[in-house]
Coordinates of C-alpha atoms in Angstrom, one line a residue:
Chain A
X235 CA 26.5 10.5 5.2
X236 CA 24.3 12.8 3.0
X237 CA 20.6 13.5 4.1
X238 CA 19.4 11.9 0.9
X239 CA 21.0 9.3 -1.9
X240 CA 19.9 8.1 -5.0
X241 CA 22.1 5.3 -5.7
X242 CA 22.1 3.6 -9.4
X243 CA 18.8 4.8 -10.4
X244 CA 16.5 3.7 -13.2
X245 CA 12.9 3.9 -14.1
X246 CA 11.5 2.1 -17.1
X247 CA 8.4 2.4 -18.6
X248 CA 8.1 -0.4 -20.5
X249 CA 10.8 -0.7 -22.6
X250 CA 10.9 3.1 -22.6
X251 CA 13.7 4.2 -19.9
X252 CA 13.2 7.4 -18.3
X253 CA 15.9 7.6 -16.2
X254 CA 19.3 6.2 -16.5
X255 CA 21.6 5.2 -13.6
X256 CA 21.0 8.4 -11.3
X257 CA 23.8 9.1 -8.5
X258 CA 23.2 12.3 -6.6
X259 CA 23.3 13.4 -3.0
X260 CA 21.6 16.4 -1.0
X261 CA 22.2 17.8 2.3
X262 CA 20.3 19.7 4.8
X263 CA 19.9 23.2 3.9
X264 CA 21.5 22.6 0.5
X265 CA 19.4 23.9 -2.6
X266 CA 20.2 21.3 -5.8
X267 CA 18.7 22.7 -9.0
X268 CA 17.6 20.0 -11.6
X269 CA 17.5 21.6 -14.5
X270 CA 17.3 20.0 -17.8
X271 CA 14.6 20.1 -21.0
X272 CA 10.9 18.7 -21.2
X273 CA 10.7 15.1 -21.2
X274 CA 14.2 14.6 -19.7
X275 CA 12.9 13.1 -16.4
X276 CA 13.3 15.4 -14.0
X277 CA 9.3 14.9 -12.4
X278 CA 9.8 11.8 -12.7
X279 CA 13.0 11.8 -10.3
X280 CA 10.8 14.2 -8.0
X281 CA 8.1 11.3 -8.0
X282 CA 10.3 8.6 -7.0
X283 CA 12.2 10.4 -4.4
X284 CA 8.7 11.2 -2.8
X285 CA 7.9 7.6 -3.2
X286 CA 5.1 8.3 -5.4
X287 CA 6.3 5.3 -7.5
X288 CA 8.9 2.7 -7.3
X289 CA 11.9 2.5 -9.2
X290 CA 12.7 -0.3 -11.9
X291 CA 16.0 -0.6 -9.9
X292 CA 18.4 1.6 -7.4
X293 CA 17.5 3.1 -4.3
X294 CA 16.5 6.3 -2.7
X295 CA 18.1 6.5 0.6
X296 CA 17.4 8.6 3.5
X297 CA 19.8 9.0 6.1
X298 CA 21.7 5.7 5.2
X299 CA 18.3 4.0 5.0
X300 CA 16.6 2.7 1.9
X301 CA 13.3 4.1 1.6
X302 CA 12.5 2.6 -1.7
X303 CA 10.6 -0.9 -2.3
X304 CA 9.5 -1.0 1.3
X305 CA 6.3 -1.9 3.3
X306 CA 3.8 1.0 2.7
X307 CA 4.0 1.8 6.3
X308 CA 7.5 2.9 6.1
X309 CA 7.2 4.5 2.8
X310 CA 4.0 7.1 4.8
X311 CA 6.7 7.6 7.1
X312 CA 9.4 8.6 5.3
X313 CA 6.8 10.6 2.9
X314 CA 6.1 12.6 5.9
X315 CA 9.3 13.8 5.8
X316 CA 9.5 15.7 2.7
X317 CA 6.8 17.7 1.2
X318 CA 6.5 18.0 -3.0
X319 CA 5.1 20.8 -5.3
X320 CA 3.8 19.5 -8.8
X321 CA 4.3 21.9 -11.5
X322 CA 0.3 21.6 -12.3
X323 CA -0.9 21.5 -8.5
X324 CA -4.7 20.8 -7.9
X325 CA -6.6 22.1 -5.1
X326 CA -9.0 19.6 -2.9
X327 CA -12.4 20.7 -3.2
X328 CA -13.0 23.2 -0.1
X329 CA -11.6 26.6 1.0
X330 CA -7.8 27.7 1.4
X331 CA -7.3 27.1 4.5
X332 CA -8.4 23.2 4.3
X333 CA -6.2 23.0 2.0
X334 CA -3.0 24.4 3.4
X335 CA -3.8 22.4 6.6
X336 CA -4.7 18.8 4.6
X337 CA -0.9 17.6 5.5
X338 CA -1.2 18.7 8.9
X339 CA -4.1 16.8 9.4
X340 CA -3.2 13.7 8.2
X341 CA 0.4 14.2 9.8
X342 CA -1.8 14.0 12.9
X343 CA 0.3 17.4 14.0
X344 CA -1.2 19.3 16.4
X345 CA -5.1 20.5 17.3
X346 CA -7.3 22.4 14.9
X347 CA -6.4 26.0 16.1
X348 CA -2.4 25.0 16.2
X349 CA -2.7 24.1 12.4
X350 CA -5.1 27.2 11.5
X351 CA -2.3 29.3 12.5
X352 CA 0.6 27.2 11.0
X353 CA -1.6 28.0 7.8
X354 CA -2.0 31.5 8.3
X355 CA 1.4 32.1 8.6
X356 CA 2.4 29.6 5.9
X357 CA 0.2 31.7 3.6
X358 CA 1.1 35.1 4.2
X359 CA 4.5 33.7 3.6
X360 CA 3.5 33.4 0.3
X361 CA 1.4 36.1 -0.1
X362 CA -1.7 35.2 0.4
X363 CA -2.8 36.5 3.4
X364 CA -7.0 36.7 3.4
X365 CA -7.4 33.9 1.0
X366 CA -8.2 31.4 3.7
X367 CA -12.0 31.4 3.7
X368 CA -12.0 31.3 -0.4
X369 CA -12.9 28.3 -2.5
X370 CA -9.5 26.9 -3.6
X371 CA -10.5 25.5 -6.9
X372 CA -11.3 29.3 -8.2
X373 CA -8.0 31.0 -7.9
X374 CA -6.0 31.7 -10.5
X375 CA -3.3 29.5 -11.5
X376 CA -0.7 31.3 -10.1
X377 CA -2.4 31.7 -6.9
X378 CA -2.7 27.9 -7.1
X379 CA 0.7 27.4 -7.4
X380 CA 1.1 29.6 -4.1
X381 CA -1.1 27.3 -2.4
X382 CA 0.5 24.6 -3.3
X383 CA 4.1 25.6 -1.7
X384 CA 1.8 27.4 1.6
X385 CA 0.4 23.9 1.7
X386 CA 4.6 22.3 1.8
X387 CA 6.0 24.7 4.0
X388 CA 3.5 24.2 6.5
X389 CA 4.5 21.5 7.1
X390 CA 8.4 22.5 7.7
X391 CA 9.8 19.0 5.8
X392 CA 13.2 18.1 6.0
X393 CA 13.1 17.5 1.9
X394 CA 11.4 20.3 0.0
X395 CA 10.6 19.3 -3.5
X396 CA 9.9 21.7 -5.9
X397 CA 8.4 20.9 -9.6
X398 CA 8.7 24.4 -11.1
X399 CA 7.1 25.9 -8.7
X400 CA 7.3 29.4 -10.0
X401 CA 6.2 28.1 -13.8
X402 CA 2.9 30.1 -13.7
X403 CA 3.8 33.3 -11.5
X404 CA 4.2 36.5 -12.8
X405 CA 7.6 37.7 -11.9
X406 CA 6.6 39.8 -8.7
X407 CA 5.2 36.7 -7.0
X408 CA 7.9 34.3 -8.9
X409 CA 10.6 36.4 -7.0
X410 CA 8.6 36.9 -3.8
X411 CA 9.0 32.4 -3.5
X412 CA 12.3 33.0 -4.4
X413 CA 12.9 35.1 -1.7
X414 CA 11.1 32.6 0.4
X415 CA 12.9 29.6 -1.1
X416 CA 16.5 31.5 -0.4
X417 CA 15.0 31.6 3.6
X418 CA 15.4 27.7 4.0
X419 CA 18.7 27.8 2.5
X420 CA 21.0 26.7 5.4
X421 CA 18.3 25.4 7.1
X422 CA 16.9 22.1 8.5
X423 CA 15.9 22.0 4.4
X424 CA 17.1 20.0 1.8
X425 CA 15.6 21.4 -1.4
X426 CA 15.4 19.9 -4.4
X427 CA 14.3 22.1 -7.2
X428 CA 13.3 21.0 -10.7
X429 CA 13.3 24.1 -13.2
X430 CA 13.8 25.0 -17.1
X431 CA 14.7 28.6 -15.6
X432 CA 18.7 28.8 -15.5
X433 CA 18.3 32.2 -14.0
X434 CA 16.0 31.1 -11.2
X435 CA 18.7 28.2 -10.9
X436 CA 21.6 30.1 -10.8
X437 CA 20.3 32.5 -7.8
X438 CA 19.1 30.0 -5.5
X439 CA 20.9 26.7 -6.3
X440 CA 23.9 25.6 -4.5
X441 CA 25.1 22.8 -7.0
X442 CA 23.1 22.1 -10.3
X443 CA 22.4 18.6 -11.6
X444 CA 21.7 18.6 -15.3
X445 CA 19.1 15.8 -17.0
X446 CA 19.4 15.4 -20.3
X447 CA 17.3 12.4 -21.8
X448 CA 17.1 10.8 -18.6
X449 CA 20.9 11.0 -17.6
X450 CA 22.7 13.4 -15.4
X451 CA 25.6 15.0 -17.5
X452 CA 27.0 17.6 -15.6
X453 CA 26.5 18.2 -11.8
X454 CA 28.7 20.6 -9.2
X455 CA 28.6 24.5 -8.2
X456 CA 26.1 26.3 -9.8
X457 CA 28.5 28.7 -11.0
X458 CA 30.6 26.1 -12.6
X459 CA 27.9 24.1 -14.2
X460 CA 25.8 27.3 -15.5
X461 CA 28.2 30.2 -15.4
X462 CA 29.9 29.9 -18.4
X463 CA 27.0 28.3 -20.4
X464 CA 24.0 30.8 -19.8
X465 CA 23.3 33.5 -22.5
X466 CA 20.4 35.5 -22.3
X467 CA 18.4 34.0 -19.8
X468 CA 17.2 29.9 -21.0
X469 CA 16.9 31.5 -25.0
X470 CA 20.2 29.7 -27.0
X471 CA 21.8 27.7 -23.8
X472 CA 23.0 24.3 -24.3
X473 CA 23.3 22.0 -21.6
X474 CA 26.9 21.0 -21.2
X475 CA 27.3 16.9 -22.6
X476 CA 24.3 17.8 -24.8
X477 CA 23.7 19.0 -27.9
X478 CA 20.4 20.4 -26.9
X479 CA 19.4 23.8 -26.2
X480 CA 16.2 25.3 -24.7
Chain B
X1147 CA -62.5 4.7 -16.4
X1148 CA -64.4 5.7 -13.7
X1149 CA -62.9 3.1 -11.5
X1150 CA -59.4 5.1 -11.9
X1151 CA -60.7 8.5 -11.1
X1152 CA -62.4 6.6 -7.9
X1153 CA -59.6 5.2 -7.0
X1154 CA -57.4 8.7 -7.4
X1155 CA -60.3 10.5 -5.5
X1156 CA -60.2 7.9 -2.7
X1157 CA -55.8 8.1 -2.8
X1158 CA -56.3 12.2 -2.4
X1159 CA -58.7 11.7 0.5
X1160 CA -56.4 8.7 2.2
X1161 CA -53.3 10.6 2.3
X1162 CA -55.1 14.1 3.0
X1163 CA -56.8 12.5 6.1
X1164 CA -53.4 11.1 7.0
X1165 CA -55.1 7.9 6.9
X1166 CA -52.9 6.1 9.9
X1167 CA -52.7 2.4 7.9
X1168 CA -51.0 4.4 5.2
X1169 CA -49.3 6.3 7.1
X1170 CA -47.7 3.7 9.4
X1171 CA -47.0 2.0 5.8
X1172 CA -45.5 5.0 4.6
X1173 CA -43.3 5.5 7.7
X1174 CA -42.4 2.0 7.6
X1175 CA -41.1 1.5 3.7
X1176 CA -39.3 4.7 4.7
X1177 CA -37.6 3.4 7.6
X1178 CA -36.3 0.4 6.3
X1179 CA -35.4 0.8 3.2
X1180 CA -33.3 4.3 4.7
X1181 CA -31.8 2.0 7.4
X1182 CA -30.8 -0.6 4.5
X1183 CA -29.6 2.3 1.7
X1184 CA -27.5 3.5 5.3
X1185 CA -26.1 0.7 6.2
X1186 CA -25.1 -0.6 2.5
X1187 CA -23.8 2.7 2.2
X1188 CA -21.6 2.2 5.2
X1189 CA -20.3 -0.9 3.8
X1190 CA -20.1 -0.2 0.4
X1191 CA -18.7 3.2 -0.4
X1192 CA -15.2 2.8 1.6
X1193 CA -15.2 -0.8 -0.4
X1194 CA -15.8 0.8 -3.9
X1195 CA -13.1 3.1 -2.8
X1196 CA -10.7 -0.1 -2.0
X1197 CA -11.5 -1.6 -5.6
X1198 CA -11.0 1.5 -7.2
X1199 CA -7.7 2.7 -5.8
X1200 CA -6.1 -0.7 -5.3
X1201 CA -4.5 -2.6 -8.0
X1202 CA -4.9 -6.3 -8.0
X1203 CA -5.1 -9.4 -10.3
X1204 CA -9.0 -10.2 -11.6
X1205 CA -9.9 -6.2 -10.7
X1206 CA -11.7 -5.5 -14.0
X1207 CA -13.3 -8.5 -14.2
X1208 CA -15.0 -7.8 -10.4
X1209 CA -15.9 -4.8 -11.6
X1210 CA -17.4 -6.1 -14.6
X1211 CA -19.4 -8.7 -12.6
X1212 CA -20.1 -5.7 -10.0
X1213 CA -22.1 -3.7 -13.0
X1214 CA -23.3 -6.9 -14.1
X1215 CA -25.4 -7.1 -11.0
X1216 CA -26.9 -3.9 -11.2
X1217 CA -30.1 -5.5 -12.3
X1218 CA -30.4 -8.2 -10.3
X1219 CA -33.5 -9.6 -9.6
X1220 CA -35.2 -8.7 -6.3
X1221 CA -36.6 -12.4 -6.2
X1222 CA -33.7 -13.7 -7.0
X1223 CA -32.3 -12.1 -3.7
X1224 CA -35.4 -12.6 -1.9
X1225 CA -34.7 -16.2 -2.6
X1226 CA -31.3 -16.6 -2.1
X1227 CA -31.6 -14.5 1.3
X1228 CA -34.8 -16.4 2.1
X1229 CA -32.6 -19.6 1.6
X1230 CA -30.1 -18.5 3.9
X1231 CA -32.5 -17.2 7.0
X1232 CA -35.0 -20.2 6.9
X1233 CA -34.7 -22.2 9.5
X1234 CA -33.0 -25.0 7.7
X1235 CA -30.2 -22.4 6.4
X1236 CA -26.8 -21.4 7.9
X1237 CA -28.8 -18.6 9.3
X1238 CA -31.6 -19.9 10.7
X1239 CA -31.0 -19.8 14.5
X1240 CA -30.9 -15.7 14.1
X1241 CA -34.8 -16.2 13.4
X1242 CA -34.5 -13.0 11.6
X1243 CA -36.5 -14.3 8.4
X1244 CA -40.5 -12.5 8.3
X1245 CA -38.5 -9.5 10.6
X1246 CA -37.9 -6.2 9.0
X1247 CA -34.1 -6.8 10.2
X1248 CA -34.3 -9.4 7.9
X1249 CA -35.9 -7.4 5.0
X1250 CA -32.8 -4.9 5.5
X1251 CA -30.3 -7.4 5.2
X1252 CA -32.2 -8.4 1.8
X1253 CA -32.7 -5.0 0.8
X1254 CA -28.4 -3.9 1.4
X1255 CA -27.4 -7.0 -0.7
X1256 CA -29.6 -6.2 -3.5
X1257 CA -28.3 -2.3 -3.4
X1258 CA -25.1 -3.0 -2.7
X1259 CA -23.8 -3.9 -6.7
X1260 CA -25.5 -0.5 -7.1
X1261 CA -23.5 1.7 -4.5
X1262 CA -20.2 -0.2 -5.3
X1263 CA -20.6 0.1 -8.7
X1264 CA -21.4 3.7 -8.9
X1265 CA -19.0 4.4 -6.2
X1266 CA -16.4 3.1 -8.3
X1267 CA -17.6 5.5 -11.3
X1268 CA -17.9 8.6 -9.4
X1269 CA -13.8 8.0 -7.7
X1270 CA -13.0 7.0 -11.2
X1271 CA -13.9 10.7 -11.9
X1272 CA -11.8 12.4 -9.5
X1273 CA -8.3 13.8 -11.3
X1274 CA -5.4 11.3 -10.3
X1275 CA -3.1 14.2 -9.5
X1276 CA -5.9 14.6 -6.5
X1277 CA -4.7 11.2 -5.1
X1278 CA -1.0 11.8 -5.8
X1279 CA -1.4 15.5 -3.7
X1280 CA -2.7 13.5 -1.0
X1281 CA -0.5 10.7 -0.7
X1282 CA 2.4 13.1 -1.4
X1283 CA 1.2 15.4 1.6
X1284 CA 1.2 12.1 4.0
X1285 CA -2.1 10.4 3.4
X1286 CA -2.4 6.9 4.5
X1287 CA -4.4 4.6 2.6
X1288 CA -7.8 5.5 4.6
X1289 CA -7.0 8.9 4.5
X1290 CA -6.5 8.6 0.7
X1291 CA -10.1 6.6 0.2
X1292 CA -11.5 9.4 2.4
X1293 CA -10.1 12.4 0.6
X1294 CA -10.9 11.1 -2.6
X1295 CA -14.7 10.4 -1.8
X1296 CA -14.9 13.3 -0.5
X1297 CA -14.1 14.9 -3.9
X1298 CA -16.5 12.6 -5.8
X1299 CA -18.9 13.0 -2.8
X1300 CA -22.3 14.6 -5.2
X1301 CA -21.5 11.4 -7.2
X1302 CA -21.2 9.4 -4.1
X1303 CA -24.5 10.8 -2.5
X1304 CA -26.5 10.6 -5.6
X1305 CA -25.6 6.8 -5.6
X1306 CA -26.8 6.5 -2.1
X1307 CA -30.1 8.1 -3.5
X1308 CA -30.3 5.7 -6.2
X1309 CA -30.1 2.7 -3.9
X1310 CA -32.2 3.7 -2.0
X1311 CA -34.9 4.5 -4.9
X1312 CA -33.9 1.0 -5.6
X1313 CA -34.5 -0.6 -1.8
X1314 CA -38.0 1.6 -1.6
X1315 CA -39.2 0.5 -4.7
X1316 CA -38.5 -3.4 -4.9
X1317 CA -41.1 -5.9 -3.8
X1318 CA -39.4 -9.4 -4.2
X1319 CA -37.0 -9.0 -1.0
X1320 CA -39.9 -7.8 1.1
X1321 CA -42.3 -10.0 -0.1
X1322 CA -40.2 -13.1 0.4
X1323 CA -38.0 -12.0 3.2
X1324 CA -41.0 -10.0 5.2
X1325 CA -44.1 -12.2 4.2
X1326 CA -46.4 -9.0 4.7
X1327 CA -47.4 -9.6 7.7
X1328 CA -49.7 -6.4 8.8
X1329 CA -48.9 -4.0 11.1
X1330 CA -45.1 -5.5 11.4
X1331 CA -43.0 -6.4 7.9
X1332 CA -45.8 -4.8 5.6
X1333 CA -44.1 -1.7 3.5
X1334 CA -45.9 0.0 0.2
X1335 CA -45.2 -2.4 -2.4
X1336 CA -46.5 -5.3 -1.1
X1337 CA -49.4 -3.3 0.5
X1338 CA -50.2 -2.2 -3.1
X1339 CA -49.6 -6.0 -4.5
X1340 CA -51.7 -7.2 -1.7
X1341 CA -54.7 -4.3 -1.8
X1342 CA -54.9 -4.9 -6.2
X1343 CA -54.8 -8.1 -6.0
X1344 CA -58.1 -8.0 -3.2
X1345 CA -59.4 -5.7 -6.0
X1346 CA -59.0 -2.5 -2.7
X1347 CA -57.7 -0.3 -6.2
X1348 CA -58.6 2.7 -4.2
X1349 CA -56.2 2.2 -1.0
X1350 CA -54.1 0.4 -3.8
X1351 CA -53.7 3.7 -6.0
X1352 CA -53.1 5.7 -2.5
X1353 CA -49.8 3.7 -2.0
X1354 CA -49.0 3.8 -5.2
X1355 CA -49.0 8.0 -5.6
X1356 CA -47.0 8.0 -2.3
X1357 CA -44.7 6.1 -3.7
X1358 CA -44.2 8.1 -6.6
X1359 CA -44.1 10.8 -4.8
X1360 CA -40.9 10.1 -2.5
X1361 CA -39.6 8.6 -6.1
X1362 CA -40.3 12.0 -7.3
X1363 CA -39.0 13.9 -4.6
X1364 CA -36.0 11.4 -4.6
X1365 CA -35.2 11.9 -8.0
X1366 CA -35.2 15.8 -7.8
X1367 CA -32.9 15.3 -5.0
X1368 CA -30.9 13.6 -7.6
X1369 CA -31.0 16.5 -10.1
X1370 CA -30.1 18.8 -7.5
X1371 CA -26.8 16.9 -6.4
X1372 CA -26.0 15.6 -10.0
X1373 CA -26.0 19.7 -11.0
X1374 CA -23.9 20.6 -8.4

């Protein structure tokens, strides 16, 4: 039994279908790259598997039990289970460190001082050691970014997902998280990592699910799906069972 | 034109001299009309944030009728809460008609369109991806209503300002609801209705530079949050 499903997937907008009949499974400290072009659904997938919104029909399943199209109690409660990174995160109005410790708060986890240091630790793991007392909402994007995975790790989920989280890091600090993302490989961590950067996918991704116009059309080893496909970074690639490149 | 400057002359010396009648006025518009714009507030911003972040059918329409009441007429209130505290109404054994409990009750109804209205306005302002980080990072519900007033909480404070500008100034609730009655339910604008109309314009034009006073001091607190 895989730590996560998606069985039969779909999410309509109206009559405009994002996604079409998703099937894909993750384990515990498996990294599964989702890579395919703008507009193909992958944040949307990301948003349904963190119950953010419900899907037109399938289910997501975790641990043999549907999460999907239940009571809001049990959807908080399976939630609390995976953490998410939006590509464009947004900072809550106060310093750093309220920030990194919003999920524990609401998680109920721990007393003040226990999450302070969670934090702490969560952000030098990024980098960001010092920041704490600083107002969130003037950092640089990057830095936001940062933030935003500080404030997911913190909170050790079993189902990391990542929107591309390293989108708006210079390359010192997009390969510091990649280091850090490698860490929870083999881990109590199933990640699930959305990205347009085959590179990025290639290093850290175990298997590789590609979305093309809301359909998966190739998905196994990394190495299988990208190896023989990538040329010169993303510039000129095609995505197998598609005739599109980016 | 002499009468006026009289009557400013004799406001200056009232409220230097810390007159106590005006004073214990003063004090008394003050605390009610606080204790109303505190407990409306209580009420009504976790409800705004209900309306505003829960879907459900005949929403805009509520809200519609919500602006709608904005302006609604303190006598109208005054009536309709006078109708319901008499001792003939469903109320009526509380015997909290002519009490300043009972001018507070008046005073959070009329406000209350106010503070749900605006409350709705300022969440309505607050980025959606702020609610989606916070549901997404474990929020229930409350905690979702909570985070996101905090966010909008300037917007949120200056609508607590405004009904409370609103519950100070108003004379139809505590006219009909408190009857005046010295010493006990009589607050600045029905002192100043009552002093005018025993042609008192001196103790009349007192009352009324206090109250523009705290409206001025209210509003600039408005400024002040609204520039934040």
């Amino acid at each position: 039994m895989a730590f996560l499903e998606i069985r039969n997937l779909r999410k309509s907008y109206g009559r405009a279908q994002i996604l079409k009949e998703i099937n894909l499974s993750v384990e515990k400290g498996e990294i599964l790259g989702l890579i395919g072009p703008t507009g193909s659904g992958k944040s949307t997938l990301l948003r349904l598997i963190d119950l953010l919104e419900e899907p037109s029909r399938g289910a997501i399943i975790l641990e043999g039990r549907a999460v999907s199209g239940r009571p809001e109690k049990e959807r908080i409660a399976a939630r609390r289970r995976m953490a998410m990174v939006f590509q464009k995160p947004v900072m809550f109005k106060s310093n750093v460190l309220d920030n990194v410790t919003f999920g524990l708060m609401v998680r109920g986890e721990g007393q003040a001082e226990e999450r302070e240091e969670k934090a702490r630790a969560a952000l030098q793991a990024v980098g960001l050691s010092g920041y704490e007392s600083r107002d969130a909402n003037t950092l640089s994007g990057g830095e936001m970014q940062r933030i935003a995975l500080a404030r997911a790790i913190v909170l050790e989920p079993e189902l990391l997902l990542l929107d591309e989280p390293t989108a708006n890091l210079d390359p010192r600090s997009a390969s510091a998280i990649d280091s850090l993302l490698q860490g929870l490989a083999g881990g109590r961590t199933a990640v699930i990592l959305a990205t347009h950067n085959m590179m990025q996918c290639r290093r850290l991704a175990d298997r590789v699910a590609v979305l093309v116009e809301g359909k998966i059309t190739a998905l196994g080893e990394s190495e299988a799906v990208l190896g023989q496909e990538e040329r010169n970074g993303t510039s000129g690639w095609k995505v197998p069972g598609s005739d599109l490149p980016w | 034109m002499e009468e006026i400057w009289n009557g400013i002359l004799r406001a200056v010396e009232l409220i230097v001299t810390l007159n106590p009648e005006v004073m214990e006025i003063t004090a008394r518009s003050l605390f009610i009309s606080f204790t109303a714009a505190t407990l409306a507030a209580a009420i009504d911003i976790p409800l705004g944030g209900l309306i505003e972040l829960r879907e459900f059918r005949g929403k805009r329409a509520l809200v519609d009728l919500i602006q709608t009441l904005y302006g609604l007429p303190t006598v109208t209130v005054g009536l309709l809460v006078f109708l319901l505290l008499s001792r003939s109404g469903p109320f009526g054994s509380l015997e909290l008609l002519y009490t300043p409990t009972g001018m507070v009750i008046g005073q959070m109804i009329l406000i209350s369109p106010i503070l749900i209205g605006l409350t709705i306005s300022a969440l309505r302002g607050v980025s959606p991806h702020i609610r989606d980080t916070a549901i997404s990072l474990g929020a229930n519900e409350s905690q979702v209503i909570r985070t996101i007033i905090k966010e909008a909480r300037f917007a949120v404070v200056a609508a607590v300002l405004i009904g409370f500008g609103r519950a100070l100034s108003e004379v139809g609730v505590a006219m009909m609801i408190g009857g005046n009655i010295r010493d006990y339910t009589r607050v600045l604008t029905t002192s100043i209705a009552l002093q005018t109309s025993m042609g008192n314009l001196e103790t009349s034009m007192a009352l009324g530079i206090i109250l523009i006073g705290i409206s001025m001091i209210l509003n600039l607190s408005l400024s002040r949050f609204q520039g934040r």
